[in-house]
PDB file of C-alpha atoms and ligand atoms in Angstrom:
ATOM      1  CA  MET A   1      18.180  -4.514 -19.221  1.00  0.00           C
ATOM      2  CA  GLU A   2      15.485  -6.895 -17.414  1.00  0.00           C
ATOM      3  CA  ILE A   3      14.809  -6.121 -13.923  1.00  0.00           C
ATOM      4  CA  LEU A   4      14.091  -9.111 -11.685  1.00  0.00           C
ATOM      5  CA  ILE A   5      11.554  -8.634  -8.954  1.00  0.00           C
ATOM      6  CA  ALA A   6      10.852 -10.938  -6.022  1.00  0.00           C
ATOM      7  CA  LEU A   7       7.083 -10.688  -4.718  1.00  0.00           C
ATOM      8  CA  PRO A   8       5.673 -12.248  -1.512  1.00  0.00           C
ATOM      9  CA  LYS A   9       3.409 -15.328  -2.043  1.00  0.00           C
ATOM     10  CA  GLY A  10       0.504 -15.140   0.258  1.00  0.00           C
ATOM     11  CA  ARG A  11      -1.718 -12.149   1.940  1.00  0.00           C
ATOM     12  CA  MET A  12       0.361  -9.687   0.542  1.00  0.00           C
ATOM     13  CA  ALA A  13       0.618 -10.849  -3.072  1.00  0.00           C
ATOM     14  CA  ASP A  14      -2.186  -9.049  -4.487  1.00  0.00           C
ATOM     15  CA  SER A  15      -1.518  -5.566  -3.237  1.00  0.00           C
ATOM     16  CA  ALA A  16       2.130  -6.067  -4.321  1.00  0.00           C
ATOM     17  CA  ILE A  17       0.994  -7.077  -7.953  1.00  0.00           C
ATOM     18  CA  THR A  18      -1.475  -4.450  -8.077  1.00  0.00           C
ATOM     19  CA  LEU A  19       0.948  -1.700  -7.265  1.00  0.00           C
ATOM     20  CA  PHE A  20       3.305  -2.708 -10.258  1.00  0.00           C
ATOM     21  CA  GLU A  21       0.269  -2.818 -12.680  1.00  0.00           C
ATOM     22  CA  LYS A  22      -1.113   0.890 -11.390  1.00  0.00           C
ATOM     23  CA  ALA A  23       2.604   1.989 -11.597  1.00  0.00           C
ATOM     24  CA  GLY A  24       2.112   1.155 -15.310  1.00  0.00           C
ATOM     25  CA  ILE A  25       5.312  -0.986 -15.134  1.00  0.00           C
ATOM     26  CA  ALA A  26       3.785  -4.536 -15.697  1.00  0.00           C
ATOM     27  CA  GLU A  27       1.277  -5.865 -17.567  1.00  0.00           C
ATOM     28  CA  ASN A  28      -1.087  -9.266 -17.135  1.00  0.00           C
ATOM     29  CA  ILE A  29       1.225 -10.444 -14.138  1.00  0.00           C
ATOM     30  CA  LEU A  30      -1.855 -10.886 -11.864  1.00  0.00           C
ATOM     31  CA  LYS A  31      -3.523 -13.148 -14.280  1.00  0.00           C
ATOM     32  CA  ASP A  32      -0.196 -15.302 -15.184  1.00  0.00           C
ATOM     33  CA  ILE A  33       1.493 -15.638 -11.599  1.00  0.00           C
ATOM     34  CA  SER A  34      -1.305 -17.795 -10.065  1.00  0.00           C
ATOM     35  CA  ARG A  35      -0.363 -20.670 -12.396  1.00  0.00           C
ATOM     36  CA  LYS A  36       3.650 -19.868 -12.598  1.00  0.00           C
ATOM     37  CA  LEU A  37       6.412 -18.956 -10.296  1.00  0.00           C
ATOM     38  CA  VAL A  38       8.205 -17.079 -12.788  1.00  0.00           C
ATOM     39  CA  VAL A  39       6.235 -14.624 -15.035  1.00  0.00           C
ATOM     40  CA  ASN A  40       8.091 -12.794 -17.910  1.00  0.00           C
ATOM     41  CA  ASP A  41       6.776  -8.971 -18.589  1.00  0.00           C
ATOM     42  CA  HIS A  42       8.837  -8.920 -22.003  1.00  0.00           C
ATOM     43  CA  LYS A  43       7.047  -5.892 -23.106  1.00  0.00           C
ATOM     44  CA  ASN A  44       8.322  -4.079 -19.992  1.00  0.00           C
ATOM     45  CA  LEU A  45      11.666  -6.021 -19.541  1.00  0.00           C
ATOM     46  CA  MET A  46      10.694  -7.384 -16.044  1.00  0.00           C
ATOM     47  CA  LYS A  47      10.672 -10.795 -14.716  1.00  0.00           C
ATOM     48  CA  PHE A  48       8.228 -11.389 -11.615  1.00  0.00           C
ATOM     49  CA  MET A  49       9.120 -14.315  -9.084  1.00  0.00           C
ATOM     50  CA  LEU A  50       6.561 -15.259  -6.475  1.00  0.00           C
ATOM     51  CA  VAL A  51       8.411 -16.593  -3.319  1.00  0.00           C
ATOM     52  CA  LYS A  52       8.001 -17.158   0.401  1.00  0.00           C
ATOM     53  CA  PRO A  53       7.819 -13.966   1.979  1.00  0.00           C
ATOM     54  CA  MET A  54      10.636 -15.232   4.239  1.00  0.00           C
ATOM     55  CA  ASP A  55      12.659 -15.987   1.327  1.00  0.00           C
ATOM     56  CA  VAL A  56      12.137 -12.350  -0.287  1.00  0.00           C
ATOM     57  CA  PRO A  57      15.352 -10.966   1.224  1.00  0.00           C
ATOM     58  CA  THR A  58      17.553 -13.910   0.387  1.00  0.00           C
ATOM     59  CA  TYR A  59      16.743 -13.433  -3.051  1.00  0.00           C
ATOM     60  CA  VAL A  60      17.572  -9.860  -3.174  1.00  0.00           C
ATOM     61  CA  GLU A  61      20.569 -10.391  -1.177  1.00  0.00           C
ATOM     62  CA  HIS A  62      22.189 -12.226  -3.377  1.00  0.00           C
ATOM     63  CA  GLY A  63      21.250 -10.864  -6.433  1.00  0.00           C
ATOM     64  CA  ALA A  64      18.861 -13.416  -7.794  1.00  0.00           C
ATOM     65  CA  ALA A  65      16.181 -10.572  -7.566  1.00  0.00           C
ATOM     66  CA  ASP A  66      17.331  -6.916  -8.398  1.00  0.00           C
ATOM     67  CA  LEU A  67      14.111  -5.599  -6.245  1.00  0.00           C
ATOM     68  CA  GLY A  68      11.791  -7.152  -3.430  1.00  0.00           C
ATOM     69  CA  ILE A  69       8.786  -6.826  -1.513  1.00  0.00           C
ATOM     70  CA  CYS A  70       8.427  -7.894   2.079  1.00  0.00           C
ATOM     71  CA  GLY A  71       7.454  -6.842   5.529  1.00  0.00           C
ATOM     72  CA  LYS A  72       9.410  -4.491   7.911  1.00  0.00           C
ATOM     73  CA  ASP A  73       9.180  -7.602  10.242  1.00  0.00           C
ATOM     74  CA  ILE A  74      11.003 -10.064   8.258  1.00  0.00           C
ATOM     75  CA  LEU A  75      13.711  -7.351   7.592  1.00  0.00           C
ATOM     76  CA  LEU A  76      14.076  -6.421  11.394  1.00  0.00           C
ATOM     77  CA  GLU A  77      14.328 -10.310  11.810  1.00  0.00           C
ATOM     78  CA  GLN A  78      16.707 -11.246   9.218  1.00  0.00           C
ATOM     79  CA  LYS A  79      18.586  -7.922   8.772  1.00  0.00           C
ATOM     80  CA  LYS A  80      19.785  -8.969   5.450  1.00  0.00           C
ATOM     81  CA  ASP A  81      22.197  -7.071   3.465  1.00  0.00           C
ATOM     82  CA  CYS A  82      20.063  -5.206   1.117  1.00  0.00           C
ATOM     83  CA  TYR A  83      18.748  -1.195   0.998  1.00  0.00           C
ATOM     84  CA  GLU A  84      15.089  -0.675   2.152  1.00  0.00           C
ATOM     85  CA  VAL A  85      13.914   2.126  -0.016  1.00  0.00           C
ATOM     86  CA  LEU A  86      10.169   2.291   0.231  1.00  0.00           C
ATOM     87  CA  ASP A  87       7.493   1.857   2.541  1.00  0.00           C
ATOM     88  CA  LEU A  88       4.544   0.627   0.398  1.00  0.00           C
ATOM     89  CA  LYS A  89       1.832   1.696   2.848  1.00  0.00           C
ATOM     90  CA  PHE A  90       0.175  -2.041   2.391  1.00  0.00           C
ATOM     91  CA  GLY A  91       0.126  -5.107   4.595  1.00  0.00           C
ATOM     92  CA  PHE A  92      -0.059  -3.197   7.938  1.00  0.00           C
ATOM     93  CA  CYS A  93       0.428  -5.236  10.847  1.00  0.00           C
ATOM     94  CA  LYS A  94       1.796  -5.162  14.616  1.00  0.00           C
ATOM     95  CA  MET A  95       4.462  -7.196  16.217  1.00  0.00           C
ATOM     96  CA  VAL A  96       3.212  -8.388  19.722  1.00  0.00           C
ATOM     97  CA  VAL A  97       3.883 -10.097  22.540  1.00  0.00           C
ATOM     98  CA  ALA A  98       0.601 -11.945  23.267  1.00  0.00           C
ATOM     99  CA  GLY A  99      -0.636 -14.747  25.608  1.00  0.00           C
ATOM    100  CA  PRO A 100      -3.779 -15.973  27.759  1.00  0.00           C
ATOM    101  CA  LYS A 101      -5.243 -13.262  30.076  1.00  0.00           C
ATOM    102  CA  GLU A 102      -3.161 -14.795  33.244  1.00  0.00           C
ATOM    103  CA  ALA A 103       0.194 -14.178  31.489  1.00  0.00           C
ATOM    104  CA  LYS A 104      -0.501 -10.448  31.479  1.00  0.00           C
ATOM    105  CA  ASP A 105      -0.707 -10.333  35.147  1.00  0.00           C
ATOM    106  CA  SER A 106       2.045 -12.978  36.513  1.00  0.00           C
ATOM    107  CA  PHE A 107       5.923 -12.086  36.523  1.00  0.00           C
ATOM    108  CA  LEU A 108       7.256 -15.457  35.817  1.00  0.00           C
ATOM    109  CA  THR A 109      10.783 -15.794  35.493  1.00  0.00           C
ATOM    110  CA  ASN A 110      12.507 -17.674  32.685  1.00  0.00           C
ATOM    111  CA  LYS A 111       9.174 -17.071  30.696  1.00  0.00           C
ATOM    112  CA  ARG A 112       9.003 -19.456  27.235  1.00  0.00           C
ATOM    113  CA  VAL A 113       8.319 -17.378  24.409  1.00  0.00           C
ATOM    114  CA  ALA A 114       7.168 -19.356  21.068  1.00  0.00           C
ATOM    115  CA  THR A 115       7.872 -17.147  17.800  1.00  0.00           C
ATOM    116  CA  LYS A 116       8.541 -17.403  13.998  1.00  0.00           C
ATOM    117  CA  PHE A 117      10.741 -14.259  14.842  1.00  0.00           C
ATOM    118  CA  PRO A 118      13.360 -15.560  17.446  1.00  0.00           C
ATOM    119  CA  ASN A 119      15.928 -12.651  16.598  1.00  0.00           C
ATOM    120  CA  ILE A 120      13.255  -9.770  17.408  1.00  0.00           C
ATOM    121  CA  ALA A 121      11.416 -11.770  20.225  1.00  0.00           C
ATOM    122  CA  GLU A 122      15.308 -12.077  21.906  1.00  0.00           C
ATOM    123  CA  GLU A 123      16.293  -8.486  21.177  1.00  0.00           C
ATOM    124  CA  PHE A 124      12.646  -7.468  23.071  1.00  0.00           C
ATOM    125  CA  PHE A 125      13.080  -9.419  26.012  1.00  0.00           C
ATOM    126  CA  ARG A 126      16.980  -8.463  26.206  1.00  0.00           C
ATOM    127  CA  GLN A 127      16.267  -4.738  26.142  1.00  0.00           C
ATOM    128  CA  LYS A 128      13.920  -5.188  29.021  1.00  0.00           C
ATOM    129  CA  GLY A 129      16.038  -6.987  31.003  1.00  0.00           C
ATOM    130  CA  GLU A 130      14.003 -10.269  31.019  1.00  0.00           C
ATOM    131  CA  ASN A 131      15.755 -13.570  30.884  1.00  0.00           C
ATOM    132  CA  VAL A 132      13.174 -15.884  28.442  1.00  0.00           C
ATOM    133  CA  GLU A 133      13.580 -19.008  26.655  1.00  0.00           C
ATOM    134  CA  ILE A 134      13.036 -18.640  22.963  1.00  0.00           C
ATOM    135  CA  ILE A 135      11.120 -21.643  21.526  1.00  0.00           C
ATOM    136  CA  LYS A 136      11.197 -21.082  17.360  1.00  0.00           C
ATOM    137  CA  LEU A 137       8.408 -22.385  15.128  1.00  0.00           C
ATOM    138  CA  ASN A 138       7.439 -21.987  12.060  1.00  0.00           C
ATOM    139  CA  GLY A 139       3.519 -21.169  12.294  1.00  0.00           C
ATOM    140  CA  SER A 140       0.307 -21.655  13.821  1.00  0.00           C
ATOM    141  CA  VAL A 141       2.114 -19.956  16.912  1.00  0.00           C
ATOM    142  CA  GLU A 142      -1.009 -19.057  18.786  1.00  0.00           C
ATOM    143  CA  LEU A 143      -1.241 -22.996  19.515  1.00  0.00           C
ATOM    144  CA  ALA A 144       1.770 -22.745  21.885  1.00  0.00           C
ATOM    145  CA  PRO A 145       0.318 -21.345  25.018  1.00  0.00           C
ATOM    146  CA  ILE A 146      -2.823 -23.146  24.623  1.00  0.00           C
ATOM    147  CA  VAL A 147      -0.835 -26.442  24.780  1.00  0.00           C
ATOM    148  CA  GLY A 148       1.865 -25.405  27.293  1.00  0.00           C
ATOM    149  CA  LEU A 149       4.545 -25.276  25.305  1.00  0.00           C
ATOM    150  CA  SER A 150       5.268 -21.643  26.181  1.00  0.00           C
ATOM    151  CA  GLU A 151       3.817 -18.794  28.305  1.00  0.00           C
ATOM    152  CA  VAL A 152       3.629 -16.215  25.540  1.00  0.00           C
ATOM    153  CA  ILE A 153       4.129 -15.602  21.958  1.00  0.00           C
ATOM    154  CA  VAL A 154       5.557 -13.194  19.929  1.00  0.00           C
ATOM    155  CA  ASP A 155       3.661 -12.953  16.424  1.00  0.00           C
ATOM    156  CA  ILE A 156       2.247 -10.612  14.118  1.00  0.00           C
ATOM    157  CA  VAL A 157      -1.411  -9.407  14.373  1.00  0.00           C
ATOM    158  CA  GLU A 158      -3.570  -7.887  11.474  1.00  0.00           C
ATOM    159  CA  THR A 159      -7.114  -8.374  12.215  1.00  0.00           C
ATOM    160  CA  GLY A 160      -6.749 -10.041  15.529  1.00  0.00           C
ATOM    161  CA  ASN A 161      -9.076 -12.874  14.522  1.00  0.00           C
ATOM    162  CA  THR A 162      -6.306 -15.658  15.537  1.00  0.00           C
ATOM    163  CA  LEU A 163      -5.739 -14.254  18.889  1.00  0.00           C
ATOM    164  CA  ARG A 164      -9.596 -14.206  19.555  1.00  0.00           C
ATOM    165  CA  GLU A 165     -10.283 -17.444  18.248  1.00  0.00           C
ATOM    166  CA  ASN A 166      -7.543 -19.147  20.435  1.00  0.00           C
ATOM    167  CA  GLY A 167      -8.548 -17.022  23.581  1.00  0.00           C
ATOM    168  CA  LEU A 168      -5.314 -15.037  23.460  1.00  0.00           C
ATOM    169  CA  ILE A 169      -4.869 -11.194  24.193  1.00  0.00           C
ATOM    170  CA  VAL A 170      -1.874  -8.697  23.116  1.00  0.00           C
ATOM    171  CA  ILE A 171       0.173  -8.300  26.187  1.00  0.00           C
ATOM    172  CA  GLU A 172       2.719  -5.922  24.482  1.00  0.00           C
ATOM    173  CA  GLU A 173       3.217  -3.982  21.240  1.00  0.00           C
ATOM    174  CA  ILE A 174       6.546  -4.481  19.846  1.00  0.00           C
ATOM    175  CA  PHE A 175       6.520  -2.258  16.840  1.00  0.00           C
ATOM    176  CA  SER A 176       4.047  -1.246  13.603  1.00  0.00           C
ATOM    177  CA  SER A 177       4.908  -2.991  10.369  1.00  0.00           C
ATOM    178  CA  SER A 178       4.324  -2.501   6.622  1.00  0.00           C
ATOM    179  CA  ALA A 179       5.267  -3.745   3.349  1.00  0.00           C
ATOM    180  CA  ARG A 180       8.748  -2.213   2.139  1.00  0.00           C
ATOM    181  CA  LEU A 181      10.601  -2.011  -1.045  1.00  0.00           C
ATOM    182  CA  ILE A 182      13.890  -3.253  -1.193  1.00  0.00           C
ATOM    183  CA  VAL A 183      17.074  -3.452  -3.560  1.00  0.00           C
ATOM    184  CA  ASN A 184      20.086  -5.238  -3.748  1.00  0.00           C
ATOM    185  CA  LYS A 185      23.079  -3.205  -3.290  1.00  0.00           C
ATOM    186  CA  ALA A 186      25.180  -4.187  -6.721  1.00  0.00           C
ATOM    187  CA  SER A 187      21.803  -3.664  -8.750  1.00  0.00           C
ATOM    188  CA  LEU A 188      21.298  -0.262  -7.627  1.00  0.00           C
ATOM    189  CA  LYS A 189      24.758   0.536  -9.191  1.00  0.00           C
ATOM    190  CA  THR A 190      24.775  -1.319 -12.443  1.00  0.00           C
ATOM    191  CA  LYS A 191      20.904  -1.004 -13.160  1.00  0.00           C
ATOM    192  CA  SER A 192      20.596   2.478 -11.504  1.00  0.00           C
ATOM    193  CA  GLN A 193      18.750   4.214 -14.328  1.00  0.00           C
ATOM    194  CA  ARG A 194      16.005   1.828 -14.593  1.00  0.00           C
ATOM    195  CA  ILE A 195      15.825   0.981 -10.845  1.00  0.00           C
ATOM    196  CA  LYS A 196      15.419   4.743  -9.805  1.00  0.00           C
ATOM    197  CA  GLU A 197      12.805   4.860 -12.781  1.00  0.00           C
ATOM    198  CA  ILE A 198      11.063   1.922 -10.827  1.00  0.00           C
ATOM    199  CA  ILE A 199      11.124   3.438  -7.444  1.00  0.00           C
ATOM    200  CA  ILE A 200       9.755   6.783  -8.575  1.00  0.00           C
ATOM    201  CA  LYS A 201       6.766   5.251 -10.390  1.00  0.00           C
ATOM    202  CA  LEU A 202       6.064   3.202  -7.256  1.00  0.00           C
ATOM    203  CA  LYS A 203       6.210   5.916  -5.088  1.00  0.00           C
ATOM    204  CA  GLU A 204       3.793   8.165  -6.977  1.00  0.00           C
ATOM    205  CA  VAL A 205       1.238   5.081  -6.606  1.00  0.00           C
ATOM    206  CA  VAL A 206       1.943   4.829  -3.088  1.00  0.00           C
ATOM    207  CA  GLU A 207       1.460   8.910  -2.418  1.00  0.00           C
ATOM    208  CA  THR A 208      -1.835   8.869  -4.756  1.00  0.00           C
ATOM    209  CA  PHE A 209      -3.497   5.872  -2.850  1.00  0.00           C
ATOM    210  CA  LYS A 210      -2.170   6.757   0.595  1.00  0.00           C
TER     211      LYS A 210
HETATM  212  C1  PRP B 301      -0.248 -14.909  10.375  1.00  0.00           C
HETATM  213  C2  PRP B 301       0.250 -14.326  11.943  1.00  0.00           C
HETATM  214  C3  PRP B 301      -0.678 -14.656  12.781  1.00  0.00           C
HETATM  215  C4  PRP B 301      -2.102 -14.070  11.795  1.00  0.00           C
HETATM  216  C5  PRP B 301      -2.377 -12.479  12.316  1.00  0.00           C
HETATM  217  O1  PRP B 301      -0.246 -16.287  10.549  1.00  0.00           O
HETATM  218  O2  PRP B 301       1.320 -15.256  12.501  1.00  0.00           O
HETATM  219  O3  PRP B 301      -0.948 -15.972  13.337  1.00  0.00           O
HETATM  220  O4  PRP B 301      -1.564 -14.303  10.784  1.00  0.00           O
HETATM  221  O5  PRP B 301      -3.528 -12.391  11.567  1.00  0.00           O
HETATM  222  P1  PRP B 301      -4.861 -11.903  12.080  1.00  0.00           P
HETATM  223  O6  PRP B 301      -4.489 -10.687  13.357  1.00  0.00           O
HETATM  224  O7  PRP B 301      -5.446 -11.178  10.895  1.00  0.00           O
HETATM  225  O8  PRP B 301      -5.822 -12.877  12.264  1.00  0.00           O
HETATM  226  P2  PRP B 301      -0.448 -17.050   9.083  1.00  0.00           P
HETATM  227  O9  PRP B 301      -1.699 -17.005   8.568  1.00  0.00           O
HETATM  228  O10 PRP B 301       0.652 -16.086   8.152  1.00  0.00           O
HETATM  229  O11 PRP B 301      -0.048 -18.346   9.152  1.00  0.00           O
HETATM  230  P3  PRP B 301       1.164 -19.019  10.240  1.00  0.00           P
HETATM  231  O12 PRP B 301       1.336 -18.583  11.301  1.00  0.00           O
HETATM  232  O13 PRP B 301       0.763 -20.309  10.338  1.00  0.00           O
HETATM  233  O14 PRP B 301       2.626 -19.009   9.270  1.00  0.00           O
HETATM  234 MG1   MG B 302      -0.576 -17.596  12.253  1.00  0.00          MG
END
């Protein structure tokens, strides 16, 4: 029975692929996946797909992938219907409110918040009882306060380089994130044996390299 796995393109791709190779349940995907979006590992009966990180939960929820790897940030934003089964202990970053230094000290009413994570931002400010206007962007969010599109942003910080280079600072931390393994609900029943084996092997690697 073949197992389909959705891996995130971009900065988490190498760690995700290395994890499967270290676990001994996939071979040569790193070499092949740079050319193709789908790579078959016939020996191990696995199929790997490379998709946009934001799309991983969609593939898994619909069963187009049995398993997926994506950040906790994306899971909290999308709240898709799938199981989160393992913290993979890479892709560490923080979800923060950031802005120019002045934004930290000013108490604006009806603040504008630019973000790729509208649900997380909405929920965060609602819990604080702050009325804000959420402005949804698809990237380069740090630009928004610089050109007056918003007063602050809600975004991911990893090294802090992007904030620094754009003259922004962290105003508040919302939560810490890392890569997670997610599973399609039906697959966990129909392919139970194989999926459980994979989870155990990945867990061993995660615990060894922690
Ligand atoms: C992400 C995130 C921040 C940056 C954080 O953007 O949205 O902008 O990385 O990383 P750093 O703290 O190490 O600088 P990404 O590069 O994914 O591009 P995008 O925002 O245009 O989608
Ligand atoms: Mg960015």
